[in-house]
Structures are given as C-alpha cells and as structure tokens.
XYZ file of C-alpha atoms in Angstrom:
555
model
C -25.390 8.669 1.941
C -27.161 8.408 -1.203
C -27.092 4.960 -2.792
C -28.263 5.143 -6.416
C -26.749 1.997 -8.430
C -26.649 3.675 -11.925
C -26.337 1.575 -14.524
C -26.387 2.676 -18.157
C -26.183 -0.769 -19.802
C -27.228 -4.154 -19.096
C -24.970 -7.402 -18.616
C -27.147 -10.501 -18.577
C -26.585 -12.179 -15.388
C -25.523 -15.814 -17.285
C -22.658 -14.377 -18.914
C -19.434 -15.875 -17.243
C -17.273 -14.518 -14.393
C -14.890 -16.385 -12.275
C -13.106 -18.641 -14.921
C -9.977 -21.098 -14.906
C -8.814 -18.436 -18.071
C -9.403 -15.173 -15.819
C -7.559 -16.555 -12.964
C -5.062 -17.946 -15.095
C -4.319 -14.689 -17.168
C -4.650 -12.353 -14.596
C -1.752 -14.600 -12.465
C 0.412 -14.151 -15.482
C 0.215 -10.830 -16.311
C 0.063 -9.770 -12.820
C 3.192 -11.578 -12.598
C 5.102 -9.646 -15.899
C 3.389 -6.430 -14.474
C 5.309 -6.985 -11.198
C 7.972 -7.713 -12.279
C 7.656 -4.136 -14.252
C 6.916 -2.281 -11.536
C 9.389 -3.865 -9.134
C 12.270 -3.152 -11.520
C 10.740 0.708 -11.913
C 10.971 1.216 -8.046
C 13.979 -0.329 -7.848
C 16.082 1.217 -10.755
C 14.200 4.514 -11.247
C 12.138 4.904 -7.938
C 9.299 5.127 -10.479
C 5.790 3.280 -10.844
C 2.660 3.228 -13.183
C -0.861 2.482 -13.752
C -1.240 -1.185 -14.434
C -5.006 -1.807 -14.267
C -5.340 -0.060 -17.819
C -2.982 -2.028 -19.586
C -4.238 -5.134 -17.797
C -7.458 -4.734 -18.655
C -6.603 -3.310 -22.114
C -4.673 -6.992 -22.256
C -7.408 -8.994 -20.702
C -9.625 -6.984 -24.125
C -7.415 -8.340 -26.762
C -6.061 -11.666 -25.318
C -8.357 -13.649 -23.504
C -10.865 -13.775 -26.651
C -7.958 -15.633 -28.374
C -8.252 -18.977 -25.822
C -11.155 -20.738 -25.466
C -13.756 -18.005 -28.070
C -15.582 -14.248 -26.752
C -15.376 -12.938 -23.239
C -17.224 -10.051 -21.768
C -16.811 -7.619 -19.231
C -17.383 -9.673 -15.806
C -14.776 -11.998 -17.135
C -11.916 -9.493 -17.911
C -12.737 -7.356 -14.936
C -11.665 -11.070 -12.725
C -8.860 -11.207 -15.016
C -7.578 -7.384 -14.184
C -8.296 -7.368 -10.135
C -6.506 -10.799 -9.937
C -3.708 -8.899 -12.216
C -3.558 -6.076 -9.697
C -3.764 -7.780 -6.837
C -0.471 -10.037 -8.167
C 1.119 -6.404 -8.966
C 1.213 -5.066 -6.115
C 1.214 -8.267 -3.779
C 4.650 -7.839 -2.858
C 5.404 -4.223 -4.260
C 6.478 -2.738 -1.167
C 9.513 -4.914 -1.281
C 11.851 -2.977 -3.274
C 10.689 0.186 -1.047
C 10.206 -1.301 2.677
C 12.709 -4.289 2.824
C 15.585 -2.680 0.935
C 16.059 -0.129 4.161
C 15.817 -3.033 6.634
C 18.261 -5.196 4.349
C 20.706 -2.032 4.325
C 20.308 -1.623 8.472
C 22.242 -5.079 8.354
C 18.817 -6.787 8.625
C 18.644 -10.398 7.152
C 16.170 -11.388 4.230
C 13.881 -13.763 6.603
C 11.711 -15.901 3.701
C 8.939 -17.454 5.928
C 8.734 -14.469 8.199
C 8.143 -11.594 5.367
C 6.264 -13.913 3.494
C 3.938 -14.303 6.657
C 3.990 -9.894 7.031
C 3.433 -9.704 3.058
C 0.239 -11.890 2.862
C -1.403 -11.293 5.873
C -1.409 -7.342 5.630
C -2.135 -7.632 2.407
C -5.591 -9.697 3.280
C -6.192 -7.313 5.991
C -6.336 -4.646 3.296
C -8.760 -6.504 1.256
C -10.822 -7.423 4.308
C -11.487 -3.844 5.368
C -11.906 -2.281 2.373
C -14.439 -4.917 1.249
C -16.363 -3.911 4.862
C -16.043 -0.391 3.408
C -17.064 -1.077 -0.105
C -20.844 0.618 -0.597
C -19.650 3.628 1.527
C -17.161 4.353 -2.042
C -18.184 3.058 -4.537
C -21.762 4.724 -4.573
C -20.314 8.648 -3.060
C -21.091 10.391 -5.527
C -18.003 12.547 -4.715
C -15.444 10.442 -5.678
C -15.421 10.329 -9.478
C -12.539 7.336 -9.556
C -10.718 8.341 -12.830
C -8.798 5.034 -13.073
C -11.792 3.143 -13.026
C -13.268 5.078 -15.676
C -10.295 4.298 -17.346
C -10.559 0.813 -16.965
C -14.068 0.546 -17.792
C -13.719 2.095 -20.871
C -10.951 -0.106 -21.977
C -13.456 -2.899 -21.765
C -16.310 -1.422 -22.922
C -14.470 -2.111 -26.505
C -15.489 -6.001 -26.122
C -18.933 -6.770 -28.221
C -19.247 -3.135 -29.248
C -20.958 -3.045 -32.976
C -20.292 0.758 -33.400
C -16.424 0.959 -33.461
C -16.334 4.653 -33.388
C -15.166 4.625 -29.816
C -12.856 1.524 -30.455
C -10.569 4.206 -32.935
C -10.410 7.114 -30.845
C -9.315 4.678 -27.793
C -6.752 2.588 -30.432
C -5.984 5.846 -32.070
C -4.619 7.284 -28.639
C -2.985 4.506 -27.928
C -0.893 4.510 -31.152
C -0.511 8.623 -30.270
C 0.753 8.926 -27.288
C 2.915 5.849 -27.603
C 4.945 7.858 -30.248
C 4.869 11.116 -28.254
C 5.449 8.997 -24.721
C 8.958 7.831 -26.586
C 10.140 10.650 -28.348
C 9.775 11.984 -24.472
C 11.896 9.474 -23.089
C 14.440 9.585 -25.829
C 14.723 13.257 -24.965
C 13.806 14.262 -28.550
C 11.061 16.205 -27.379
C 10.813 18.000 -24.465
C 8.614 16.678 -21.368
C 8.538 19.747 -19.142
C 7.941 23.801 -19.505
C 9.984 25.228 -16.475
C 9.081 28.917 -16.391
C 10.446 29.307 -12.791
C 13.230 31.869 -13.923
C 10.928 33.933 -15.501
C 9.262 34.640 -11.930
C 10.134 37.420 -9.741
C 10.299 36.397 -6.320
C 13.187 33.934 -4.254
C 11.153 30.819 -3.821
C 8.674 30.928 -6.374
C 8.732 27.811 -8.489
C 5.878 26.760 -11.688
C 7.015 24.250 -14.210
C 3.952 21.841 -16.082
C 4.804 18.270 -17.095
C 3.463 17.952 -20.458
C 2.951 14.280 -20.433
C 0.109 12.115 -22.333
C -0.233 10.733 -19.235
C -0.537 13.586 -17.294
C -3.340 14.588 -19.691
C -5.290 11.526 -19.526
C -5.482 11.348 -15.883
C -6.583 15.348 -15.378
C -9.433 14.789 -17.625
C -10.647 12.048 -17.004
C -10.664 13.266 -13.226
C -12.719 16.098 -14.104
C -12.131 19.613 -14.321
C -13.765 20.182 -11.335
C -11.243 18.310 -9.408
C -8.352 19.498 -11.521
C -9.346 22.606 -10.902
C -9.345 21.996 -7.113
C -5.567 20.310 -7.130
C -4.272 23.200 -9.239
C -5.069 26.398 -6.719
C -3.689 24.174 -3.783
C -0.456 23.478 -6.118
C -0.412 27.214 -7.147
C -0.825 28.259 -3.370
C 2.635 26.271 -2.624
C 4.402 27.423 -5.469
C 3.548 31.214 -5.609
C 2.639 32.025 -1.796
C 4.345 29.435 0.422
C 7.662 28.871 -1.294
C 8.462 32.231 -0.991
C 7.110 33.010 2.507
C 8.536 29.864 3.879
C 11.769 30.495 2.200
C 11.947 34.149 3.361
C 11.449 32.961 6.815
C 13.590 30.227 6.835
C 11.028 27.627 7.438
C 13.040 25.097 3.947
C 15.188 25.717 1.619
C 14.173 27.579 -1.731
C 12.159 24.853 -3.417
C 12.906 27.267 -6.873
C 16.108 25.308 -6.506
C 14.667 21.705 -5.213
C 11.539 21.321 -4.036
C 12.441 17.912 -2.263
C 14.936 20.147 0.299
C 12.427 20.579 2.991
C 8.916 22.132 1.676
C 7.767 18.303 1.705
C 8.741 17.584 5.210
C 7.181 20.819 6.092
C 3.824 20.136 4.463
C 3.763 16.940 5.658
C 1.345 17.138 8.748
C -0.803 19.322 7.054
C -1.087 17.044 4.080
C -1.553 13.919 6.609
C -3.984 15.713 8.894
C -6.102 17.102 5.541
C -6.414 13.654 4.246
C -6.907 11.791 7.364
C -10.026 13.819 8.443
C -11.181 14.029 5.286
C -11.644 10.423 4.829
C -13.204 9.943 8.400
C -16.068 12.496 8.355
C -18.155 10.860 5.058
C -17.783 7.656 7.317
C -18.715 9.462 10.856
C -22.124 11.271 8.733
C -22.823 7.428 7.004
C -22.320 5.654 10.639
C -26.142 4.152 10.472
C -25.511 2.967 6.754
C -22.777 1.129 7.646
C -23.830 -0.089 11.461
C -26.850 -1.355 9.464
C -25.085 -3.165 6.755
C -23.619 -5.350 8.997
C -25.932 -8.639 8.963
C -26.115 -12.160 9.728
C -27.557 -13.590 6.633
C -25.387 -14.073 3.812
C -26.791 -13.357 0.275
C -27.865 -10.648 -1.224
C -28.866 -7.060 1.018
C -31.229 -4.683 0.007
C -30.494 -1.329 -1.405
C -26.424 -3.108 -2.833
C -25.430 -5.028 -5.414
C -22.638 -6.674 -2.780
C -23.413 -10.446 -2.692
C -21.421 -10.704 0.594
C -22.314 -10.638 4.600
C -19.929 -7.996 6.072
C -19.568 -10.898 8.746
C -16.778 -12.802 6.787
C -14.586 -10.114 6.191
C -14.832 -8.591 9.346
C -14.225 -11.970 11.717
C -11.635 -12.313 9.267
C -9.731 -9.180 9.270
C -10.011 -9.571 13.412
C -8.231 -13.020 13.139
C -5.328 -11.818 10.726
C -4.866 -8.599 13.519
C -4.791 -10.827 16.123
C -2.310 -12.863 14.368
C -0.190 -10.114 13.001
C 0.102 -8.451 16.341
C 1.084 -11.772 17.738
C 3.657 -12.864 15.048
C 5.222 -9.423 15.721
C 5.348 -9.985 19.342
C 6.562 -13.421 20.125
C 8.849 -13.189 16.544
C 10.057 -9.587 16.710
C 9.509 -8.780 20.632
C 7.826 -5.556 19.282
C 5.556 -4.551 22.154
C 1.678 -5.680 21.707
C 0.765 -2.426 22.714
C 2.575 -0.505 20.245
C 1.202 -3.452 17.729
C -2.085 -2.854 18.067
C -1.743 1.137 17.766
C -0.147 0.810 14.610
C -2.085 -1.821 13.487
C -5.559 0.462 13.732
C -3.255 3.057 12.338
C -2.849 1.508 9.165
C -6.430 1.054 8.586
C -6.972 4.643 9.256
C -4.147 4.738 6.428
C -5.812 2.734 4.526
C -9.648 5.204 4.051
C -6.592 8.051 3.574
C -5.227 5.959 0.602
C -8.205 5.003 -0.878
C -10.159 8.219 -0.890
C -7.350 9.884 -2.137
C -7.046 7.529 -4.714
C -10.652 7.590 -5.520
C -10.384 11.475 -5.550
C -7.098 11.922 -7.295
C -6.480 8.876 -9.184
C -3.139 9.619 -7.595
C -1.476 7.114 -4.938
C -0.982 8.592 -1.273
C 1.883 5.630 -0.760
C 4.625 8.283 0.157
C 3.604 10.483 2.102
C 1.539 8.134 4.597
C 5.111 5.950 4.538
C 7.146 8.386 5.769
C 4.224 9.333 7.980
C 4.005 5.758 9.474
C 8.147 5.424 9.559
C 8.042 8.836 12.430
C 5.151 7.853 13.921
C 6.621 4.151 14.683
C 9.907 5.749 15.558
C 8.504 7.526 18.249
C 6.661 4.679 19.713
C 9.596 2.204 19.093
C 12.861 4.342 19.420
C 14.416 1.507 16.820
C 14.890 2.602 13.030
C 14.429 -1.382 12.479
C 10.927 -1.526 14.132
C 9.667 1.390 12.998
C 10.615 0.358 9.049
C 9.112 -2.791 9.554
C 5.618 -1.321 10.865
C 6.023 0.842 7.728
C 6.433 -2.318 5.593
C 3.415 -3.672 6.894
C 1.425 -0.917 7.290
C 2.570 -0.190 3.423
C 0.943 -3.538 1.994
C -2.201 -3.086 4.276
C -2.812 0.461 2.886
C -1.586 -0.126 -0.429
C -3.984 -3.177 -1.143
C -7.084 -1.514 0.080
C -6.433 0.459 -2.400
C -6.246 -1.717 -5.327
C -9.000 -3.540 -3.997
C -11.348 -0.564 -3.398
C -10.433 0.554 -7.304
C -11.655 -3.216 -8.768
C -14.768 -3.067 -6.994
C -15.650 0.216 -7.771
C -14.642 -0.993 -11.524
C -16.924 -4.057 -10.574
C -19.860 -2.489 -9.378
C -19.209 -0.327 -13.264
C -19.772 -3.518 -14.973
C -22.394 -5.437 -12.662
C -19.481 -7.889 -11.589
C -19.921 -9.796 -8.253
C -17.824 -8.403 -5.600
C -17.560 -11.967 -3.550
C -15.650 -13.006 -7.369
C -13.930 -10.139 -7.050
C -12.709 -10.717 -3.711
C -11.843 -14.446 -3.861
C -9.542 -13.236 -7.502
C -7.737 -10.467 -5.260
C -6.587 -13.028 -2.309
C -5.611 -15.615 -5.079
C -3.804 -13.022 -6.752
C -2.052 -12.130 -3.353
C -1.004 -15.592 -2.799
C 0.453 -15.536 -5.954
C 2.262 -12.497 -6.198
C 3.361 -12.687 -2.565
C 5.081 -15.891 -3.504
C 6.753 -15.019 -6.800
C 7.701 -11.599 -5.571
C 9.615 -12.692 -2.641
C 11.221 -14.903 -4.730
C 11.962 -11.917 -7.718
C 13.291 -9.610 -4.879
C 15.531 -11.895 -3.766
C 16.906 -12.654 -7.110
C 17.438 -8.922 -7.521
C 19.003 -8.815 -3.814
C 21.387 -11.602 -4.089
C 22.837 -10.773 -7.845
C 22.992 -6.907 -7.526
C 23.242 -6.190 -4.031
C 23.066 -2.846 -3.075
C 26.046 -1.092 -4.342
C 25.731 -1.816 -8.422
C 24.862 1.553 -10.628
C 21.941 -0.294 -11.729
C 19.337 -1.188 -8.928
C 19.908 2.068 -6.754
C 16.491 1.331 -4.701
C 15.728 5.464 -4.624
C 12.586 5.324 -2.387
C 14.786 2.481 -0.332
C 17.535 5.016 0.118
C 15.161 7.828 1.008
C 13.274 5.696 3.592
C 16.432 4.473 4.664
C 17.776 8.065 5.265
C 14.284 9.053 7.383
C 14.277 6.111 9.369
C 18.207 6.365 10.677
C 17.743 10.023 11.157
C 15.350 10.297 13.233
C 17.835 10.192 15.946
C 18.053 13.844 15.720
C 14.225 13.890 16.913
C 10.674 13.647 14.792
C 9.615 16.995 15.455
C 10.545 18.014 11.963
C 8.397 15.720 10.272
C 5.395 15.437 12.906
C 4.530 18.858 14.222
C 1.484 18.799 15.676
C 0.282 22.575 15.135
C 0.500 22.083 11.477
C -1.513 18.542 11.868
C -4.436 20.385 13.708
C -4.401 23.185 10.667
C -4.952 20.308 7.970
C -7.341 18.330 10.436
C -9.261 21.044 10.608
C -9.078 22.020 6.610
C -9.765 18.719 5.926
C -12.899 19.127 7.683
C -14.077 22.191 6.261
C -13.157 21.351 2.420
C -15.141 17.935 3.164
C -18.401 19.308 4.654
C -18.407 22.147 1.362
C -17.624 19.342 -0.599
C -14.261 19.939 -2.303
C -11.749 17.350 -3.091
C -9.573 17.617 0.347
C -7.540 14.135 -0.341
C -6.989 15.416 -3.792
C -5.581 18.768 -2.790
C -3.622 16.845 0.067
C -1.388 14.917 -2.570
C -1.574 18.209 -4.606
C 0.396 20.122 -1.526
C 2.992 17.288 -1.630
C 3.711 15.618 -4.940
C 5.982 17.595 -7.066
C 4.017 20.811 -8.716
C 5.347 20.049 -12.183
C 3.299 16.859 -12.095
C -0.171 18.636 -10.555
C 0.281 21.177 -12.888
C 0.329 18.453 -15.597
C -3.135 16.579 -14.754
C -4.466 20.152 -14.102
C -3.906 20.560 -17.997
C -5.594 18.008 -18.554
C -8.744 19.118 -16.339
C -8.483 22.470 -17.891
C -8.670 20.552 -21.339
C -11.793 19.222 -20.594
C -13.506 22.319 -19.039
C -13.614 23.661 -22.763
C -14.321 20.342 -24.320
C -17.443 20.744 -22.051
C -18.388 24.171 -22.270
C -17.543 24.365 -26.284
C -18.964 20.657 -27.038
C -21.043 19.553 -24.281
C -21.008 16.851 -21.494
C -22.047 13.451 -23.694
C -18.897 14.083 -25.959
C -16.277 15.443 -22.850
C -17.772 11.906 -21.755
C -16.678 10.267 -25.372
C -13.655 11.504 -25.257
C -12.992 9.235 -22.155
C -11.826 7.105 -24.918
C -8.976 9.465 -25.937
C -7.686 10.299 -22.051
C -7.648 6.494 -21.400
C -5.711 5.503 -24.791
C -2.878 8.423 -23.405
C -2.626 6.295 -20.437
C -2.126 3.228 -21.811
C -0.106 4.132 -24.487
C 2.255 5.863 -22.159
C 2.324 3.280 -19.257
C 2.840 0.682 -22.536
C 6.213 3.151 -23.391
C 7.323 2.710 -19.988
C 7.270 -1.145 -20.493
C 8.860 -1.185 -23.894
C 12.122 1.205 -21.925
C 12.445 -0.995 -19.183
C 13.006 -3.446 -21.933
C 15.306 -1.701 -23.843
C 17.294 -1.037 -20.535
C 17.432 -4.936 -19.507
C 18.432 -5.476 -23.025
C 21.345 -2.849 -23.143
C 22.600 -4.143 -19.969
C-alpha cells in the first residue's frame, strides 16, 4: 500500500480541537438530524446525507458562540453530529419488524444491542483506518464534500465561498419545485425501447449531480455500464427466461433478489483482497507503544481499539446468549460476519459515496434465518449487525475527512462514542414516542423498509434459496476479484447492479458532467467546481428538511 499523507495546506498544530462548543453542537444537531432522518425512514423509507449540512452548520454557527473556529474544531463538531445521527438509526428499520412479530420494545436490552454494536463499529474501523484513508483508490466523494464546506472558514478569497453559497441557494429552488411536482424529477424513456424487459429512466436531481461529480467520472463511468448492463442485457434475458418479473414494469419484483448474491459476493471480495495484499502494513501497525507511529498521522496504538472491540464481542455474544438463548455458536458467526459487513459498507461507501445498508440487511436477515430457523432471531442479528456496519461507516468517512484537515483521529474517536451515547439514548427514547402515539397502523408512519424487512424475514419459510444462491455468489466473488486486482470500482458497481437504475443513471450524469468540465477546462477548475457539486447537496438535503417540516406542520 502506498502511504503518501498529502496535504495541500497547513493547519497550525495550536489551533483548537476537542472543545465543550464542538461536543456540545455536534450533540444538538446530531440530535435534530436524527430526528430528520428517523422520521424520513419511517414515513417515506427515505434518508440523506447529513455530514454536509452538519458541517455546513458547524461553518456558520459555531463562530457565533464564544468568537472564530477552524477546521479541526468543526470537523469534532460534524463526526460527533454523525455519530448522534445514526446512533440509533436502525430503529425505525430493524425494531419496527420485531415490534410487528408481536415482539416487545425491551428499553435496557436494545439500548445494551444499540451501543455496544455501535462501538464495535467504531473500534474496527479505527483498527482499519490507514488501510482507507490513504488508498488511493477510494476517492470518498462525501468527504470531499465535507471538506469543502469547511474550507469556507478563514478563506480571504471568497470566490469559492459564492459558487458553494450560490449552489446552495440553486438547487434549493430547483430541489423544491421537484418536490412540489412543478418540475419534473425523472426522464423515463423506457417505452421508447424495443425489447420486453428493457428499462432506462435518469433521475435528474441536484443531488444526483453533486454526488456523480464529485465521485469522479472515472467512477461514474464505471457504475453507469454495470447499470446499463442490467437494464439493456439482463432485464430482458432474465425476463425472457423467466428468471423475475419484467423490471420495465417494477424493477423491485425480483431482479433485486436475483442480483443479490452477485452484488454481495462482488463487494465482499472486493473489500477483502486490498486488505489480504496490505496484510504486513497492517500486522505491523499493530504496536505496544502508544503515541505517535511512523509513516501515519493516527495518534492512537491499535491496542485500545482492538482489546476493546474483543471485550464488547465477548459481551455481545454473551448478552445474546444468556438474554436471548441465541446459540453462542451461531453468535460468534454472525458476529465476525458483520465485521466482514462492515469493510463491504465502508469501501463501498468510500467508492460510491452511496450506502450498502440494504442490500447487506437483507443479506444478513437470510443468512441468520438459515442458521436460526426463527424470523425473530434472525431480525435481531440484522439489527445488530445493521448498527455495527452502519457506524463503521460513518466513522471511516470522519476520519478520512480528519486526516483532510490534519484533525487527530484519537479526538475524533472519543467525539464518535460520545455522540453514540447520546444518540443511542435520545433515539430510543424518539422511537418510542413514535411507537407508542402512532403505532403501526396510522397512514402516516408506514415504516416502508420495516414492512419490507418484515415481509423477508416471515417468508423465508418458503426456503432462502431465492435470495442466497450460491452459484451466483461465486460469479460476483470471483468478479469482485478481477475488477479489484485491474483496479475498477467493484463496490461501486455492486450498489450500481442493485439500487434502482434511475438513481445510477442520475450520479452517472453527474460524472459525465465532469468528464467535459475536465477535458474542455482542465483538472484545477473540475477540482473548483467541487464547490458547486457540494452546494447541490446541501441545498437539496436542506429541501428535504424544510418538507419534512411542512409535513409535521400540515399534520
């Protein structure tokens, strides 16, 4: 692996970091962000990108208590805000199903599943973290866009600051005019096709934009000719040969389940060979001394994290045991499993920008099913497994914003776990709000990804060999392989053969928009224009925000 720590501009290393107004703000917004993205899942089976707007928040508000900040400071303030976000996340997803088996909401016990998976996330990752952060492969578009937000603070030419504001204020207007339905989101042109099962529609969506170029048209590129693969050549082989139903007509009927080992196998061996080629980096990084180790910026000994994450296994497997009578053996398989989840989910998030949270769900749910035989058990692995995954994430995306702006990843860390404490706390108590005043029958909280988890978990009855085949597992193993060792984005075109094409063909606009910006203007002003992709995030994620509000409002 080559480990080059390139760093354009210099932070002086007095400037301050972990402050009481970091931790404070990035509890609070964390807090207002969760309870945004809890009420998306839950109403609209819907999320967003919250680091952007945190840090975008952490920009203009911090400044306004206690005089300037700097970049160190609001990156603490935005990975405590993310780690509160998506603390207890999986809630709305996981617990619903469990709640509609006939399951009771347990507050010590999930509370006890929520925080320790969670840490186990952050643990593992942060034993992972020079192996990502300095690949030179993974170009990790929402930390770009994070990074630029707060390269606004201190900046005496301002240029930059107007394209960024000017987005903003641009694709806030086009985000709602979208959501009013005043201007159309999506160009379907699957009628104008010729063959049964053929299917191409592009969401045209600032935010859609922003992402595909600031992930590079390279990648783009990549995700597109897997997404044009399904749409033109397997949709209407597989629906020719009866393998789904004509995804033309709905592309959730069945092409999903049947891509789903390939998509699974892709990622999963995709993320393990960089790590099986870098196995001397890492063996060596693991030392006794504390402090500083040569050739990283990480201020940490791998030690900590790594007795750690072996204590919270140990007592997750045993809480499951004694609590749940789930057996230890099973535990401990699907306890490795979701850290094997967990380097799918962050690689493809690092790749993609994109979050690998549904597939490797459903993934886990059959998998648990079949070592379980109990729809409870296995939804409940899921719902750990979920939080472990899911915060590895997040955490791997703040240090990789971290190393950006010369943070120190041992701040960084100690934000995230007070951040998970938090948001653990508050979100159990949220959910259960939500649970006990709406149930589940009202017209407003519907819990989509509850009901579709719900609906895999108490079907599998009928037998998992729909949704685990292991033929088609071995064909993306063995893809994932290849695309890795030529170097091509295999988590990335993974999520690209799963996620709705409309919404890869959207972020592939975007990379295509930046291929000409390149080859017309050149790479140093495709690189300014970072500031325009990252305002069309924020301004649409902000839209998103301002709707739920307007629904709560109309109520």
């Amino acid at each position: 692996m080559k480990r080059e720590i390139n760093r354009p501009e210099s932070v002086p290393s007095t400037e301050k970091e972990l402050t009481f107004r970091a931790i404070f703000f990035g509890v609070l917004i964390g807090l207002l962000l969760m309870a945004l993205m809890m009420y998306l899942d839950a109403v609209l089976g819907l999320d967003t990108d919250v680091a952007p707007i945190a840090s975008m928040i952490g920009v203009l508000l911090i400044p306004l208590f206690g005089g300037p900040t700097n970049r160190r400071e609001v990156n603490i303030m935005q990975t405590c805000a993310t780690a509160t976000t998506f603390a207890a996340y999986s809630l709305t997803g996981n617990v619903a199903p469990l709640l509609m088996m006939g399951q009771e909401l347990e507050i010590l016990p999930t509370f006890i599943l929520l925080f320790v998976a969670d840490a186990m996330g952050i643990c593992f990752v942060s034993i992972l973290r020079d192996q990502y952060v300095y690949d030179q492969n993974l170009p990790f578009p929402g930390a770009v866009m994070c990074t630029t937000a707060m390269k606004q603070i201190g900046r005496t030419d301002n240029s930059s600051t107007k394209l960024l504001f000017g987005a903003i204020l641009f694709s806030v207007v086009v985000s709602f005019l979208q959501n009013m339905e005043y201007i159309p989101s999506l160009a379907d042109f699957t009628s104008l096709l010729p063959v049964e099962g053929m299917s191409l529609g592009i969401l045209v969506m600032p935010l859609m934009l922003g992402i595909g170029y600031v992930l590079g048209s390279r990648n783009a590129l990549c995700m597109l000719a897997a997404c044009l693969i399904v749409c033109l050549i397997e949709g209407p082989i597989g629906t020719k040969q009866g393998w789904f139903a004509n995804p033309a007509e709905d592309f959730y009927a069945g092409i999903q389940d049947f891509n789903l080992p390939v998509v699974i196998g892709m990622a999963l061996f995709a993320a393990l060979l960089p790590l099986c080629k870098q196995w001397r980096s890492l063996t060596a990084a693991f030392r006794i001394k504390t402090g500083k180790v040569a050739n990283t910026d990480r201020d940490y000994s791998l030690k900590t994290p790594l007795i750690l994450l072996l204590i919270l296994s140990a007592v997750l497997i045993g809480f499951c045991s004694i609590y749940y009578h789930i057996n230890p053996v099973v535990m401990i398989f699907c306890t490795l499993l979701s850290l094997f989840f967990a380097m799918i989910a962050v690689r493809v998030f690092a790749e993609s920008g994109m979050s690998a949270g549904l597939p490797l769900n459903i993934f886990t749910i059959v998998i648990a099913y079949g070592l379980t035989q109990s729809a409870v058990f296995s939804m409940l692995i899921a719902f750990m497994s979920f939080n472990t995954f899911i915060l590895a994430q997040d955490t791997m995306y703040d240090l990789k914003i971290g190393e950006m702006v010369q943070a120190s990843p041992k701040k960084q860390l100690k934000s995230q776990f007070i951040g998970i404490f938090f948001g653990c706390v508050a979100g159990l108590a949220l959910f259960y709000g939500i649970v006990s005043a709406f149930g589940f029958d009202g017209e407003l909280f519907t819990y989509p990804f509850g009901n579709m988890y719900y609906a895999v978990a108490t079907g599998l009855e009928d037998g998992v060999s729909s949704l685990f085949n292991p033929g088609r597992f071995a064909l993306g193993g063995v893809l994932g392989v290849i695309f890795s060792i030529i170097g091509l984005p295999a988590g990335g075109i993974a999520l690209a053969m799963y996620l709705a094409p409309r919404t890869i063909m959207g972020i592939a606009l975007g990379g295509l928009i930046r291929l000409i910006v390149e080859k017309t203007k050149g790479h140093p002003f495709a690189e300014k224009m970072d500031n325009i992709a990252t305002g069309l995030v924020i301004g649409d994620a902000l839209v998103c925000v301002l709707m739920v509000i307007i629904t709560m409002t109309s109520l």
